[in-house]
PDB file of C-alpha atoms in Angstrom:
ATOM      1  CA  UNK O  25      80.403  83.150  84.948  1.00 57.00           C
ATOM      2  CA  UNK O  26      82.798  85.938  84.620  1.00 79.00           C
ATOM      3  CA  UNK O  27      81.058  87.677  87.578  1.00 80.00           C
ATOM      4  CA  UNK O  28      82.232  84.347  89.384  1.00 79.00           C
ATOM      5  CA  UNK O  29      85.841  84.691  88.156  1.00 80.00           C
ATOM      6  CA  UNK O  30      86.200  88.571  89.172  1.00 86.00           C
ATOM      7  CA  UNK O  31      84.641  87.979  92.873  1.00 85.00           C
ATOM      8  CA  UNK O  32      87.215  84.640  93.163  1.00 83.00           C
ATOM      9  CA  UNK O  33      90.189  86.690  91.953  1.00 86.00           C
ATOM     10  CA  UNK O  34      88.913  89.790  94.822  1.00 89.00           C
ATOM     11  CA  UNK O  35      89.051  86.785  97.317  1.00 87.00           C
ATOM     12  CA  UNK O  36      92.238  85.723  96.423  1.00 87.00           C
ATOM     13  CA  UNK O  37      93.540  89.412  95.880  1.00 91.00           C
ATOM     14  CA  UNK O  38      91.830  89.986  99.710  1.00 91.00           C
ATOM     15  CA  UNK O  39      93.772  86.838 101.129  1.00 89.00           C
ATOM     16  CA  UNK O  40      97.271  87.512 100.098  1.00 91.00           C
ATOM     17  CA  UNK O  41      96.838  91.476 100.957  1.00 91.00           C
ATOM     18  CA  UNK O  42      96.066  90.805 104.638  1.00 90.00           C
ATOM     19  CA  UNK O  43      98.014  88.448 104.620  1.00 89.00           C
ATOM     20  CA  UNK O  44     101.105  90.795 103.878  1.00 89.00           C
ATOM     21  CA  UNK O  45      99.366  92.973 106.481  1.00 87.00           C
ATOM     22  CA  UNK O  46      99.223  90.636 108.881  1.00 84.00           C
ATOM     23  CA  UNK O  47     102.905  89.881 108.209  1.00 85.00           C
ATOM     24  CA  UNK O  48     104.502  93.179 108.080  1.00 84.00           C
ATOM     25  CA  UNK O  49     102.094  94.356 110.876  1.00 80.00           C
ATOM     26  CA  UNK O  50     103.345  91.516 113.441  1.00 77.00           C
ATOM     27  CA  UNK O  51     107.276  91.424 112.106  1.00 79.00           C
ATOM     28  CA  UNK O  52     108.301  94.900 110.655  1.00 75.00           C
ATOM     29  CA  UNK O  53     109.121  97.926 112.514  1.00 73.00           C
ATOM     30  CA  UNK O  54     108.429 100.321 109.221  1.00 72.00           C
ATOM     31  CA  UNK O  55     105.400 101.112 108.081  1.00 76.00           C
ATOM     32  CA  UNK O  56     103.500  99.417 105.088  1.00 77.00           C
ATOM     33  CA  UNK O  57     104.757 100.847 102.020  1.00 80.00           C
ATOM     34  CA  UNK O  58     101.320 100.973 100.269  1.00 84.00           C
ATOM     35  CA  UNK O  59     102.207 100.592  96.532  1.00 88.00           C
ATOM     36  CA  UNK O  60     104.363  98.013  97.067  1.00 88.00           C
ATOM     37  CA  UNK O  61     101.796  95.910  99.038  1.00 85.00           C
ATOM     38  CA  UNK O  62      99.398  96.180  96.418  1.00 88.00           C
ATOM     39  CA  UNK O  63     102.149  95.286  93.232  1.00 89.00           C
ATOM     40  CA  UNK O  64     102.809  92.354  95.755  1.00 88.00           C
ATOM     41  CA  UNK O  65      98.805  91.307  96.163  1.00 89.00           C
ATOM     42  CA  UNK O  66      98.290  91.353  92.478  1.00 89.00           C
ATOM     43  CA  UNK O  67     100.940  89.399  91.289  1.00 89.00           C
ATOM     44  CA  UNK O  68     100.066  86.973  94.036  1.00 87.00           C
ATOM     45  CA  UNK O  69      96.250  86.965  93.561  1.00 87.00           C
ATOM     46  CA  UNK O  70      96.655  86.177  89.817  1.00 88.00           C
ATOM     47  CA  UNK O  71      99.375  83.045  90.778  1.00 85.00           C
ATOM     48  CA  UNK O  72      96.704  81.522  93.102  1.00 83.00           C
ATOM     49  CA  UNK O  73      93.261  82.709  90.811  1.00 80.00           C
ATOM     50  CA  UNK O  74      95.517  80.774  88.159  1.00 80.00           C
ATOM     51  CA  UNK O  75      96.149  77.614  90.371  1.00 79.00           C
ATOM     52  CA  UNK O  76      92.081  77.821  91.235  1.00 74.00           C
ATOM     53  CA  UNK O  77      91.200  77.916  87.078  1.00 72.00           C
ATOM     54  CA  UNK O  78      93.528  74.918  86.344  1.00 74.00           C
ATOM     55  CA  UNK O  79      92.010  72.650  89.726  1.00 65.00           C
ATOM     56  CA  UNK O  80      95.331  72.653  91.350  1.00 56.00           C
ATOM     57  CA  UNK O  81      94.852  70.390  94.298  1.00 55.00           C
ATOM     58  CA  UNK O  82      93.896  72.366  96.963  1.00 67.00           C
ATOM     59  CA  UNK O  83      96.653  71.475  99.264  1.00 72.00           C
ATOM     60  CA  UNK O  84      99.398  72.110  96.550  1.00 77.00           C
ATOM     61  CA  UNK O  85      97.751  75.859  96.255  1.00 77.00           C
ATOM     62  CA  UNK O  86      97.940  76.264  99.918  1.00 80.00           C
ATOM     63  CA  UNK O  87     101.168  75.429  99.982  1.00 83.00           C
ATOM     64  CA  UNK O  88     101.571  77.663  97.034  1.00 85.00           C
ATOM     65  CA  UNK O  89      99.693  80.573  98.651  1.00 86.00           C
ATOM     66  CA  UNK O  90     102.306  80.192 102.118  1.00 88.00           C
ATOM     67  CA  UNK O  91     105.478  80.407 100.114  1.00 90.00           C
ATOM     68  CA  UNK O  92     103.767  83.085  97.933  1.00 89.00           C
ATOM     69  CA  UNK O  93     102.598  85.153 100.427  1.00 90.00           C
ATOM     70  CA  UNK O  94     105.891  84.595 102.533  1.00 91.00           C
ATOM     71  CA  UNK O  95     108.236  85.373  99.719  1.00 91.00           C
ATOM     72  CA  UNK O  96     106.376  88.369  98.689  1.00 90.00           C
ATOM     73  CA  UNK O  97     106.137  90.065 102.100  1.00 89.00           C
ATOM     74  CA  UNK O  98     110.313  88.841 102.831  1.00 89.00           C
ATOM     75  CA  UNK O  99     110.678  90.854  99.521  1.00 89.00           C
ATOM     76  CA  UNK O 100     108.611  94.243 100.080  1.00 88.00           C
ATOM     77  CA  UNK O 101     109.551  94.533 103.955  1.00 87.00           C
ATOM     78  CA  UNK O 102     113.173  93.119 103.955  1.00 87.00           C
ATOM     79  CA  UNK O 103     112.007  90.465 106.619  1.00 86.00           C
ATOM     80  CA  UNK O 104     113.819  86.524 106.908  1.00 85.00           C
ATOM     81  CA  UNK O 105     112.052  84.705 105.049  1.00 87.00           C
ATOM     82  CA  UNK O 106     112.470  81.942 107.505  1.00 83.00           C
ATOM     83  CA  UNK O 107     110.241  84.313 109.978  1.00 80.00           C
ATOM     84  CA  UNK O 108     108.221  84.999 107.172  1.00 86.00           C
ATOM     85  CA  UNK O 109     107.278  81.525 106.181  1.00 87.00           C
ATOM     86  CA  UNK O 110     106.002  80.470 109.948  1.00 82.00           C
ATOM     87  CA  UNK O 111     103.817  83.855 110.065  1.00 83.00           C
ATOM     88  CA  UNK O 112     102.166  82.932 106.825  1.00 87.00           C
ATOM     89  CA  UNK O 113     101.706  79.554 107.551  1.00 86.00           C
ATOM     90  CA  UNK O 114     100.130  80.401 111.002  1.00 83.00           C
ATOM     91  CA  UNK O 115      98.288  83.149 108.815  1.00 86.00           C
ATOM     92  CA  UNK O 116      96.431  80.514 106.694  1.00 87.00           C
ATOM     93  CA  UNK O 117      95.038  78.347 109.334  1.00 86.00           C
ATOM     94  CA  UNK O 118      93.389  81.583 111.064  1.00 85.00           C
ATOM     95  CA  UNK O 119      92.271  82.227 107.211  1.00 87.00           C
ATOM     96  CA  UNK O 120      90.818  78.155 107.118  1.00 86.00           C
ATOM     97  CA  UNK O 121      89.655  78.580 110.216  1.00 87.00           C
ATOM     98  CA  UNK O 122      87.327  81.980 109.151  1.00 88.00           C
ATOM     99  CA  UNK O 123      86.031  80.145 106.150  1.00 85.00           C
ATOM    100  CA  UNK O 124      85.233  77.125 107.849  1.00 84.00           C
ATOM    101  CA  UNK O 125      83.423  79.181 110.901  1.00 86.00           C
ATOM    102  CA  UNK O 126      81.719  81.757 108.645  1.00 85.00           C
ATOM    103  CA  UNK O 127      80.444  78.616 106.452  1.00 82.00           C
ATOM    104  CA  UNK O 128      78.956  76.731 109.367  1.00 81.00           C
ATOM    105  CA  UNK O 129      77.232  79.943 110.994  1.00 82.00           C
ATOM    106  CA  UNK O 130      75.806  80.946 107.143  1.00 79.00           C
ATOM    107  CA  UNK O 131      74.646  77.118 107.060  1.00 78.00           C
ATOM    108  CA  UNK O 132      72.861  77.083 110.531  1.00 79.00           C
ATOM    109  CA  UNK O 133      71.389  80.951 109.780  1.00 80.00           C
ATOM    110  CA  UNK O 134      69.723  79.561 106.590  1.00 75.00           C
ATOM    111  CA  UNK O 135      68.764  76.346 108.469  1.00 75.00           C
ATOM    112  CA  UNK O 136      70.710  74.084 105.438  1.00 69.00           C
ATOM    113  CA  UNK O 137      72.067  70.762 106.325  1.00 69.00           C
ATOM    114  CA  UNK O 138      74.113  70.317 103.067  1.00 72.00           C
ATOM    115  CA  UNK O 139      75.453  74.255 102.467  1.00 70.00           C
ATOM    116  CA  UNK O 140      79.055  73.165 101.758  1.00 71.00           C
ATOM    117  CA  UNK O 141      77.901  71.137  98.474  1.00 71.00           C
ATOM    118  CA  UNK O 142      75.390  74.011  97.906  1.00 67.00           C
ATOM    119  CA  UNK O 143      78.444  76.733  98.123  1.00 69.00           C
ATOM    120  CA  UNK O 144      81.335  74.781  96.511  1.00 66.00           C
ATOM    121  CA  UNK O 145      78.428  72.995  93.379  1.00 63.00           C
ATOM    122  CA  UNK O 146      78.871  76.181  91.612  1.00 66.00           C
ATOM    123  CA  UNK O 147      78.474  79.697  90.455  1.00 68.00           C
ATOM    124  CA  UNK O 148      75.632  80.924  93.806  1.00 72.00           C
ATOM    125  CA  UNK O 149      74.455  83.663  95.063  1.00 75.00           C
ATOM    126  CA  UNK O 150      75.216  81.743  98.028  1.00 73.00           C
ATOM    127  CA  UNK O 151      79.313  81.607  97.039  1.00 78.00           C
ATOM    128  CA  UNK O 152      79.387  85.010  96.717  1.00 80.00           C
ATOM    129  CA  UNK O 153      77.456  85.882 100.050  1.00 79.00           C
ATOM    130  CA  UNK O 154      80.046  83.426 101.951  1.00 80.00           C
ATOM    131  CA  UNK O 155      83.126  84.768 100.434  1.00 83.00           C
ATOM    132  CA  UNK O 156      81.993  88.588 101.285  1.00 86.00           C
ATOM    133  CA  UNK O 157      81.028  87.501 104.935  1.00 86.00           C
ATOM    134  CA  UNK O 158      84.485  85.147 105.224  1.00 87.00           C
ATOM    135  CA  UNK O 159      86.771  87.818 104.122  1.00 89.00           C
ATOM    136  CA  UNK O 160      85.057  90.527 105.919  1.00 91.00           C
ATOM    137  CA  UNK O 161      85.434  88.882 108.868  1.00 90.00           C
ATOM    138  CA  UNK O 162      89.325  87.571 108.042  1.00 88.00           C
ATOM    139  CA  UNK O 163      89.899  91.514 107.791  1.00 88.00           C
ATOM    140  CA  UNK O 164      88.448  92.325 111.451  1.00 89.00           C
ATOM    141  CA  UNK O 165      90.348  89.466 112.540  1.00 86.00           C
ATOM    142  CA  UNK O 166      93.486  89.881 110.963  1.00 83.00           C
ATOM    143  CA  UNK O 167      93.075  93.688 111.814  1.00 82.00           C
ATOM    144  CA  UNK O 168      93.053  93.294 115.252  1.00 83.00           C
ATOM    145  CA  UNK O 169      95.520  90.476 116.063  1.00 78.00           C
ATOM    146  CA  UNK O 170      97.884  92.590 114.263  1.00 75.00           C
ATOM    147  CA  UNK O 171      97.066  95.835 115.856  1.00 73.00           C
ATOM    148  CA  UNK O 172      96.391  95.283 118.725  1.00 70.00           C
ATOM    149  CA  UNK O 173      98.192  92.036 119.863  1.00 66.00           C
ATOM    150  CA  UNK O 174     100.851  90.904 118.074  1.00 64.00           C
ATOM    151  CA  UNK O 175     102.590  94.901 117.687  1.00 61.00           C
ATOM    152  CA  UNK O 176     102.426  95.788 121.494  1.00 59.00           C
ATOM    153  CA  UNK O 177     105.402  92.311 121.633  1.00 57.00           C
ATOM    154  CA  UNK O 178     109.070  93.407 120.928  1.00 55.00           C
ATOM    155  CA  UNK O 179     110.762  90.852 121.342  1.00 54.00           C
ATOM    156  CA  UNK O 180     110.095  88.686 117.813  1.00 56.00           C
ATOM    157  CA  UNK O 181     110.652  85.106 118.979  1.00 56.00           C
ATOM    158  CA  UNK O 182     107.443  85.987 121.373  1.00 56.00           C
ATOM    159  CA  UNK O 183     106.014  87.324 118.441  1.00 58.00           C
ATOM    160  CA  UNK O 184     106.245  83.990 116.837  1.00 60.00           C
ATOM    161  CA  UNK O 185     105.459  82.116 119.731  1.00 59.00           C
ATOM    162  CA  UNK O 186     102.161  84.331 120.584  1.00 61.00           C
ATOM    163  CA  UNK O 187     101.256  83.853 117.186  1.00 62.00           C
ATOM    164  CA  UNK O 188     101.437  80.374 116.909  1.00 62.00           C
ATOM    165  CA  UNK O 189      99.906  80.145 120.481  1.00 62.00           C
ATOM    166  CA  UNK O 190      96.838  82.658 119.150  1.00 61.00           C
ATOM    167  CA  UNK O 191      96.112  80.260 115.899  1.00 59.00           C
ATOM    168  CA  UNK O 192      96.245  76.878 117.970  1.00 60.00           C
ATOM    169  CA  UNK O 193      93.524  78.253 120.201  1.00 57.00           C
ATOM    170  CA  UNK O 194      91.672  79.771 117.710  1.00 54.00           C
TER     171      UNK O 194
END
């Protein structure tokens, strides 16, 4: 049980770090101030982990998670947090989007009809497997939208506009 709590709080602590990444990466000309970041991923982590423990409805610690995320990375990197707030909304339906892919391919690898009552029923081997896959695979993602997309644009309304464009399509 506590090995379930540690790997959730990880996958929170992973979310809201690229998140900031993805954030700073796409709308801040300075580079990311390391400590900072991390402070920042923490103190978000524990806010959503916290929302998780207590069965928050999910939407309400989405919603939670965007303002967080947005608020935190406005605060570290100076940014408006009305530029902020669209790049972390945009930033959690690539992060749905991951989880919801990486679930169906681990479901059709394993050949099992039902996996999404087998992953979210409880405390798996299974859970943990999906998480490490999903947010591997939200860090390649993230990684290269922000690297090698979204920073070659100057001009940030584009920005916004390419990444809204990017996370319709995807």
């Amino acid at each position: 049980m506590a090995f379930m709590q540690v790997v959730e709080l990880g996958s929170c602590f992973i979310e809201i770090f690229v998140g900031m990444y993805f954030i700073a990466s796409a709308l801040s000309n300075e580079s990311i101030r390391i400590k900072m970041h991390i402070l920042g991923a923490i103190s978000g982590a524990f806010i959503i982990w916290g929302c998780n423990q207590i069965n928050l409805f999910s939407v309400l610690a989405t919603i939670l998670a965007v303002v967080g995320i947005a608020g935190i990375s406005s605060t570290v990197y100076h940014l408006s947090f009305r530029d902020t707030i669209l790049s972390s909304a945009f930033y959690m339906i690539l992060l749905y989007v991951v989880d919801f892919f990486v679930l169906s391919v681990i479901g059709m690898t394993i050949g099992e009809d039902q996996i999404i009552s087998v992953i979210i029923s409880g405390m798996t081997w299974q859970r943990v497997c999906l998480i490490g896959v999903s947010k591997a695979t939200l860090v390649l993602i993230s990684w290269f939208l922000s690297t090698k997309i979204l920073r070659n644009i100057t001009i940030l309304t584009r920005k916004l506009w390419i990444t809204l464009i990017v996370f319709l399509v995807a």
